[in-house]
């Protein structure tokens, strides 16, 4: 069951989280942004979606539980409460990550760097955290440059997850900053096979710019994908039903979110679709094209948790009063339709 807080303050966190990604990229990638704005916008949008997805199903840190203290009304109040909770119990990885994100949104780059460092001590092999911590180190410098420690973090992230897109992209930028264009091109080239076509075109320009500076021949654009090759990986068929007892509570104009997330992993979805909650049952197919996170796809996981939620506001952030199903753990390679029933109210 999701832990909730005042919807305004939760929404403030989600909006701040998505906004800080754009702020981060605007500073850290400034030289490349000016040269290739379309690529920068595409990557920023992908990362903003990934950040917002953190709040889908996450709930609220224990410091913000209503039964523990008054729900914060502003981001500053939430930061103060979270700081107090982390002083009491510093072994909360997501608490440090959330605090670092809030510091970044407030323009406190050094505090954000240090908060990420605290989180990294608790999870030194987490590739997402390594990329975030490296990025924070760059933002905390006057020149917005990745130092040797940040590069070490990015390289370690790629050792853990070789196709971690954010770490690979940032490492290439660090290599370009260090006047190593051949290394940057080599680091970026594998991304061409996994990013969306619109992003790939801009990325190819960056790669060929680096190759030119290194005295290498440019790469040719990839051949257009066939219908089969462009398929978004294996699909997971899901049938969403609504319990009869909740039909009267179905809000007018509501939205239903159908999502899959890692089994036993973080709450961010690896695939999610949003549909009008007009009629049930609803049948959807989740696949790699539904991933809000460029670094994790449905087809990469042997099994996932599947669930559905009805939101009266149409907001991806879980809120009190939403209607939800229990998560079901299923194998991603199965051909059978997964049936989930929305039969409870989020409190």
Coordinates of C-alpha atoms in Angstrom, one line a residue:
X1 CA 0.0 0.0 0.0
X2 CA 1.4 3.4 -1.0
X3 CA 2.3 5.8 1.7
X4 CA 0.9 9.2 0.9
X5 CA 1.2 12.8 2.0
X6 CA -0.4 16.0 1.0
X7 CA -0.8 15.9 -2.8
X8 CA 0.6 19.4 -3.2
X9 CA 3.9 18.7 -1.5
X10 CA 4.3 15.4 -3.2
X11 CA 3.7 17.0 -6.5
X12 CA 6.2 19.7 -5.6
X13 CA 8.8 17.0 -5.2
X14 CA 7.9 15.4 -8.6
X15 CA 8.0 18.6 -10.5
X16 CA 11.2 19.7 -8.8
X17 CA 12.7 16.3 -9.6
X18 CA 11.8 16.6 -13.3
X19 CA 12.9 20.2 -13.4
X20 CA 16.3 19.6 -11.8
X21 CA 17.1 17.2 -14.6
X22 CA 16.6 19.9 -17.2
X23 CA 18.7 22.3 -15.0
X24 CA 21.4 19.7 -14.7
X25 CA 21.7 19.1 -18.4
X26 CA 21.5 22.8 -19.1
X27 CA 24.6 23.4 -17.0
X28 CA 26.6 20.2 -17.5
X29 CA 26.0 19.9 -21.2
X30 CA 26.1 23.6 -22.1
X31 CA 28.7 23.4 -24.9
X32 CA 27.0 20.5 -26.6
X33 CA 23.5 21.9 -26.0
X34 CA 24.4 25.0 -27.9
X35 CA 25.8 23.0 -30.8
X36 CA 23.1 20.4 -31.0
X37 CA 19.9 21.6 -29.3
X38 CA 17.7 18.8 -30.6
X39 CA 19.9 16.1 -29.1
X40 CA 20.0 17.9 -25.8
X41 CA 16.2 18.4 -25.7
X42 CA 15.7 14.7 -26.5
X43 CA 18.0 13.4 -23.8
X44 CA 16.6 15.9 -21.3
X45 CA 13.1 14.8 -21.9
X46 CA 14.0 11.2 -21.5
X47 CA 15.7 11.9 -18.2
X48 CA 13.0 14.1 -16.9
X49 CA 10.5 11.2 -17.5
X50 CA 12.8 8.9 -15.7
X51 CA 13.0 11.2 -12.7
X52 CA 9.2 11.7 -12.6
X53 CA 8.8 7.9 -12.8
X54 CA 10.7 7.7 -9.5
X55 CA 7.5 9.0 -7.8
X56 CA 5.2 6.5 -9.5
X57 CA 4.6 3.9 -6.8
X58 CA 7.4 5.2 -4.6
X59 CA 5.3 6.9 -1.9
X60 CA 6.9 9.2 0.7
X61 CA 10.1 8.9 2.8
X62 CA 9.4 8.0 6.3
X63 CA 10.3 11.5 7.4
X64 CA 7.2 12.8 5.6
X65 CA 4.6 10.3 6.9
X66 CA 1.6 12.2 8.2
X67 CA 1.5 10.2 11.4
X68 CA 5.0 11.3 12.2
X69 CA 4.8 15.0 11.6
X70 CA 2.8 17.7 9.8
X71 CA 3.1 17.4 6.0
X72 CA 5.4 20.0 4.6
X73 CA 3.8 22.8 2.6
X74 CA 6.9 23.8 0.7
X75 CA 10.0 22.2 -0.7
X76 CA 12.1 24.0 1.9
X77 CA 10.0 22.6 4.7
X78 CA 10.2 19.1 3.2
X79 CA 14.0 19.4 2.9
X80 CA 14.2 20.4 6.6
X81 CA 12.1 17.5 7.7
X82 CA 14.1 15.1 5.5
X83 CA 17.4 16.4 6.9
X84 CA 16.2 15.8 10.4
X85 CA 15.1 12.2 9.5
X86 CA 18.5 11.5 7.9
X87 CA 20.3 12.7 11.0
X88 CA 18.2 10.3 13.1
X89 CA 18.6 7.4 10.6
X90 CA 21.4 8.0 8.0
X91 CA 21.1 4.6 6.4
X92 CA 18.4 5.6 4.0
X93 CA 19.7 5.5 0.4
X94 CA 16.6 6.9 -1.2
X95 CA 16.3 9.6 1.4
X96 CA 19.8 10.9 0.5
X97 CA 19.0 10.7 -3.2
X98 CA 15.8 12.7 -2.7
X99 CA 17.6 15.2 -0.5
X100 CA 20.3 15.6 -3.1
X101 CA 17.7 16.2 -5.8
X102 CA 16.0 18.8 -3.7
X103 CA 19.3 20.5 -3.0
X104 CA 20.0 20.6 -6.8
X105 CA 16.6 22.2 -7.4
X106 CA 17.5 24.8 -4.8
X107 CA 20.8 25.6 -6.5
X108 CA 22.8 24.1 -3.6
X109 CA 25.2 22.1 -5.8
X110 CA 27.9 21.4 -3.2
X111 CA 25.3 20.1 -0.7
X112 CA 23.8 17.9 -3.5
X113 CA 27.2 16.5 -4.3
X114 CA 27.8 15.6 -0.7
X115 CA 24.3 14.1 -0.2
X116 CA 24.9 11.9 -3.3
X117 CA 28.2 10.9 -1.8
X118 CA 26.4 9.7 1.4
X119 CA 24.0 7.7 -0.7
X120 CA 26.9 6.2 -2.7
X121 CA 28.6 4.9 0.5
X122 CA 25.4 2.9 1.2
X123 CA 25.2 1.5 -2.4
X124 CA 28.6 1.8 -4.1
X125 CA 27.7 -0.4 -7.0
X126 CA 24.3 1.1 -8.0
X127 CA 24.8 2.4 -11.6
X128 CA 22.0 4.9 -11.4
X129 CA 23.4 6.4 -8.2
X130 CA 26.9 6.4 -9.6
X131 CA 25.8 8.4 -12.7
X132 CA 23.8 10.8 -10.5
X133 CA 26.7 11.3 -8.1
X134 CA 29.1 11.9 -11.0
X135 CA 26.8 14.5 -12.5
X136 CA 26.5 16.2 -9.1
X137 CA 30.2 16.5 -8.9
X138 CA 30.3 18.2 -12.2
X139 CA 27.6 20.7 -11.2
X140 CA 29.5 21.5 -8.1
X141 CA 32.5 22.8 -10.0
X142 CA 32.7 26.3 -11.5
X143 CA 33.5 24.9 -15.0
X144 CA 30.8 22.2 -14.8
X145 CA 33.4 19.6 -15.6
X146 CA 33.6 16.0 -14.7
X147 CA 36.8 15.4 -12.6
X148 CA 38.7 12.2 -12.3
X149 CA 36.6 11.0 -9.4
X150 CA 33.4 11.6 -11.4
X151 CA 34.9 9.7 -14.4
X152 CA 35.8 6.8 -12.1
X153 CA 32.2 6.7 -10.9
X154 CA 30.9 6.6 -14.5
X155 CA 33.4 3.9 -15.5
X156 CA 32.3 1.8 -12.5
X157 CA 28.6 2.3 -13.4
X158 CA 29.4 0.9 -16.9
X159 CA 31.1 -2.0 -15.3
X160 CA 27.9 -2.8 -13.5
X161 CA 25.6 -2.0 -16.4
X162 CA 27.4 -1.6 -19.7
X163 CA 24.5 -0.1 -21.5
X164 CA 23.6 2.4 -18.8
X165 CA 22.7 5.3 -21.1
X166 CA 23.1 8.2 -18.7
X167 CA 26.5 7.0 -17.5
X168 CA 27.7 6.3 -21.0
X169 CA 26.5 9.7 -22.2
X170 CA 28.2 11.6 -19.3
X171 CA 31.4 9.6 -19.7
X172 CA 31.6 10.6 -23.3
X173 CA 31.1 14.2 -22.3
X174 CA 33.9 13.9 -19.8
X175 CA 36.2 12.5 -22.4
X176 CA 35.3 15.3 -24.8
X177 CA 36.1 17.8 -22.0
X178 CA 39.4 16.0 -21.5
X179 CA 40.2 16.4 -25.2
X180 CA 39.9 12.7 -25.9
X181 CA 37.5 12.8 -28.9
X182 CA 38.3 9.2 -30.1
X183 CA 37.4 7.8 -26.7
X184 CA 34.2 9.9 -26.5
X185 CA 33.1 8.6 -29.9
X186 CA 33.8 5.0 -28.9
X187 CA 31.9 5.5 -25.7
X188 CA 28.8 7.0 -27.4
X189 CA 28.6 4.7 -30.5
X190 CA 26.9 1.8 -28.7
X191 CA 24.0 4.2 -27.8
X192 CA 23.0 4.4 -31.4
X193 CA 21.5 0.9 -31.2
X194 CA 19.3 1.7 -28.2
X195 CA 18.1 5.3 -28.4
X196 CA 15.0 6.5 -30.2
X197 CA 15.4 7.4 -33.9
X198 CA 15.0 11.2 -33.2
X199 CA 17.7 11.1 -30.6
X200 CA 20.0 8.8 -32.6
X201 CA 20.2 11.4 -35.4
X202 CA 21.5 14.1 -33.1
X203 CA 23.7 11.6 -31.3
X204 CA 25.3 10.6 -34.6
X205 CA 26.2 14.2 -35.2
X206 CA 27.9 14.4 -31.8
X207 CA 29.8 11.1 -32.6
X208 CA 30.9 12.3 -36.0
X209 CA 32.0 15.6 -34.5
X210 CA 34.2 13.7 -32.1
X211 CA 35.5 11.4 -34.8
X212 CA 36.4 14.4 -37.0
X213 CA 38.3 15.9 -34.1
X214 CA 40.1 12.6 -33.7
X215 CA 41.0 12.4 -37.4
X216 CA 38.6 9.5 -38.0
X217 CA 36.1 8.8 -40.8
X218 CA 32.5 9.7 -40.0
X219 CA 29.9 6.9 -39.4
X220 CA 27.1 6.5 -41.9
X221 CA 23.5 6.8 -40.7
X222 CA 22.0 3.4 -39.9
X223 CA 19.7 1.9 -42.5
X224 CA 16.0 2.4 -41.8
X225 CA 14.6 -0.3 -39.6
X226 CA 12.1 -2.8 -40.9
X227 CA 8.8 -3.3 -39.2
X228 CA 10.1 -6.4 -37.5
X229 CA 13.4 -4.8 -36.4
X230 CA 11.6 -1.8 -35.1
X231 CA 9.3 -3.9 -32.9
X232 CA 9.6 -2.8 -29.3
X233 CA 10.8 -6.1 -27.9
X234 CA 8.5 -8.9 -26.5
X235 CA 5.2 -7.7 -25.3
X236 CA 3.4 -8.5 -22.0
X237 CA -0.3 -8.7 -22.4
X238 CA -2.2 -7.3 -19.5
X239 CA -6.0 -7.4 -18.8
X240 CA -7.1 -4.9 -16.2
X241 CA -10.4 -5.5 -14.4
X242 CA -12.3 -3.4 -11.9
X243 CA -13.9 -5.0 -8.9
X244 CA -17.7 -4.6 -9.0
X245 CA -17.6 -3.0 -5.5
X246 CA -15.5 -0.1 -6.8
X247 CA -17.5 0.7 -9.9
X248 CA -19.5 3.3 -8.1
X249 CA -16.2 5.0 -6.9
X250 CA -14.8 5.3 -10.4
X251 CA -14.2 9.0 -10.9
X252 CA -15.4 10.7 -14.0
X253 CA -12.6 11.5 -16.4
X254 CA -10.1 9.4 -14.5
X255 CA -7.0 7.8 -16.0
X256 CA -5.7 4.3 -15.5
X257 CA -2.0 3.6 -15.3
X258 CA -0.9 0.0 -16.2
X259 CA 2.7 -0.6 -15.3
X260 CA 5.5 -3.2 -14.9
X261 CA 8.4 -2.7 -12.5
X262 CA 11.4 -4.8 -11.4
X263 CA 10.5 -7.6 -9.1
X264 CA 12.2 -6.9 -5.8
X265 CA 13.8 -3.8 -7.3
X266 CA 13.2 -0.1 -7.2
X267 CA 9.6 1.2 -7.7
X268 CA 10.3 3.0 -10.9
X269 CA 8.4 1.3 -13.8
X270 CA 10.2 -0.3 -16.6
X271 CA 7.0 0.0 -18.7
X272 CA 3.9 2.1 -18.2
X273 CA 0.9 3.1 -20.2
X274 CA -1.8 5.6 -19.4
X275 CA -5.4 5.2 -20.7
X276 CA -8.8 6.8 -20.0
X277 CA -10.6 4.8 -17.3
X278 CA -13.8 4.7 -19.2
X279 CA -14.6 1.1 -19.4
X280 CA -13.3 -2.2 -18.0
X281 CA -11.9 -4.7 -18.7
X282 CA -9.0 -2.9 -20.3
X283 CA -6.5 -4.8 -22.4
X284 CA -3.0 -3.4 -23.1
X285 CA 0.4 -4.8 -24.2
X286 CA 3.4 -3.5 -22.4
X287 CA 6.7 -3.6 -24.2
X288 CA 10.1 -1.8 -24.5
X289 CA 8.4 1.2 -26.3
X290 CA 6.5 1.9 -23.0
X291 CA 9.7 2.4 -20.9
X292 CA 10.1 5.8 -19.2
X293 CA 13.7 4.9 -18.4
X294 CA 16.2 4.8 -21.2
X295 CA 18.5 2.7 -19.0
X296 CA 16.1 -0.2 -18.3
X297 CA 13.7 -2.1 -20.6
X298 CA 11.1 -4.7 -20.0
X299 CA 12.9 -7.2 -22.2
X300 CA 16.0 -7.0 -20.0
X301 CA 14.2 -8.6 -17.1
X302 CA 13.2 -12.2 -16.6
X303 CA 10.3 -11.3 -14.4
X304 CA 8.4 -8.2 -13.3
X305 CA 5.6 -7.0 -11.1
X306 CA 2.5 -5.9 -13.0
X307 CA -0.1 -3.6 -11.4
X308 CA -2.7 -1.0 -12.3
X309 CA -4.0 2.2 -10.7
X310 CA -6.8 4.6 -11.4
X311 CA -6.0 8.2 -10.8
X312 CA -8.8 10.8 -10.5
X313 CA -6.3 13.6 -11.3
X314 CA -4.6 11.8 -14.2
X315 CA -1.3 12.3 -12.3
X316 CA 1.3 9.6 -12.3
X317 CA 2.1 10.3 -8.6
X318 CA 0.1 8.0 -6.3
X319 CA -2.4 9.9 -4.2
X320 CA -4.8 9.1 -1.4
X321 CA -8.1 7.9 -2.8
X322 CA -6.7 6.3 -5.9
X323 CA -8.0 2.9 -6.8
X324 CA -5.3 0.2 -7.3
X325 CA -4.6 -3.5 -7.8
X326 CA -2.2 -5.7 -5.9
X327 CA 1.1 -6.3 -7.8
X328 CA 1.5 -9.6 -9.6
X329 CA 4.9 -11.2 -10.3
X330 CA 5.0 -12.7 -13.7
X331 CA 7.7 -13.9 -16.2
X332 CA 8.2 -11.5 -19.1
X333 CA 8.6 -14.3 -21.7
X334 CA 5.1 -15.8 -21.0
X335 CA 2.5 -15.8 -23.7
X336 CA -0.5 -15.8 -21.4
X337 CA -2.4 -12.6 -20.6
X338 CA -1.8 -11.3 -17.1
X339 CA -5.0 -10.4 -15.3
X340 CA -4.9 -7.7 -12.6
X341 CA -8.0 -6.6 -10.6
X342 CA -8.3 -3.1 -9.2
X343 CA -9.9 -3.9 -5.9
X344 CA -8.6 -1.5 -3.3
X345 CA -8.4 2.2 -2.3
X346 CA -5.0 3.8 -1.7
X347 CA -5.0 5.3 1.8

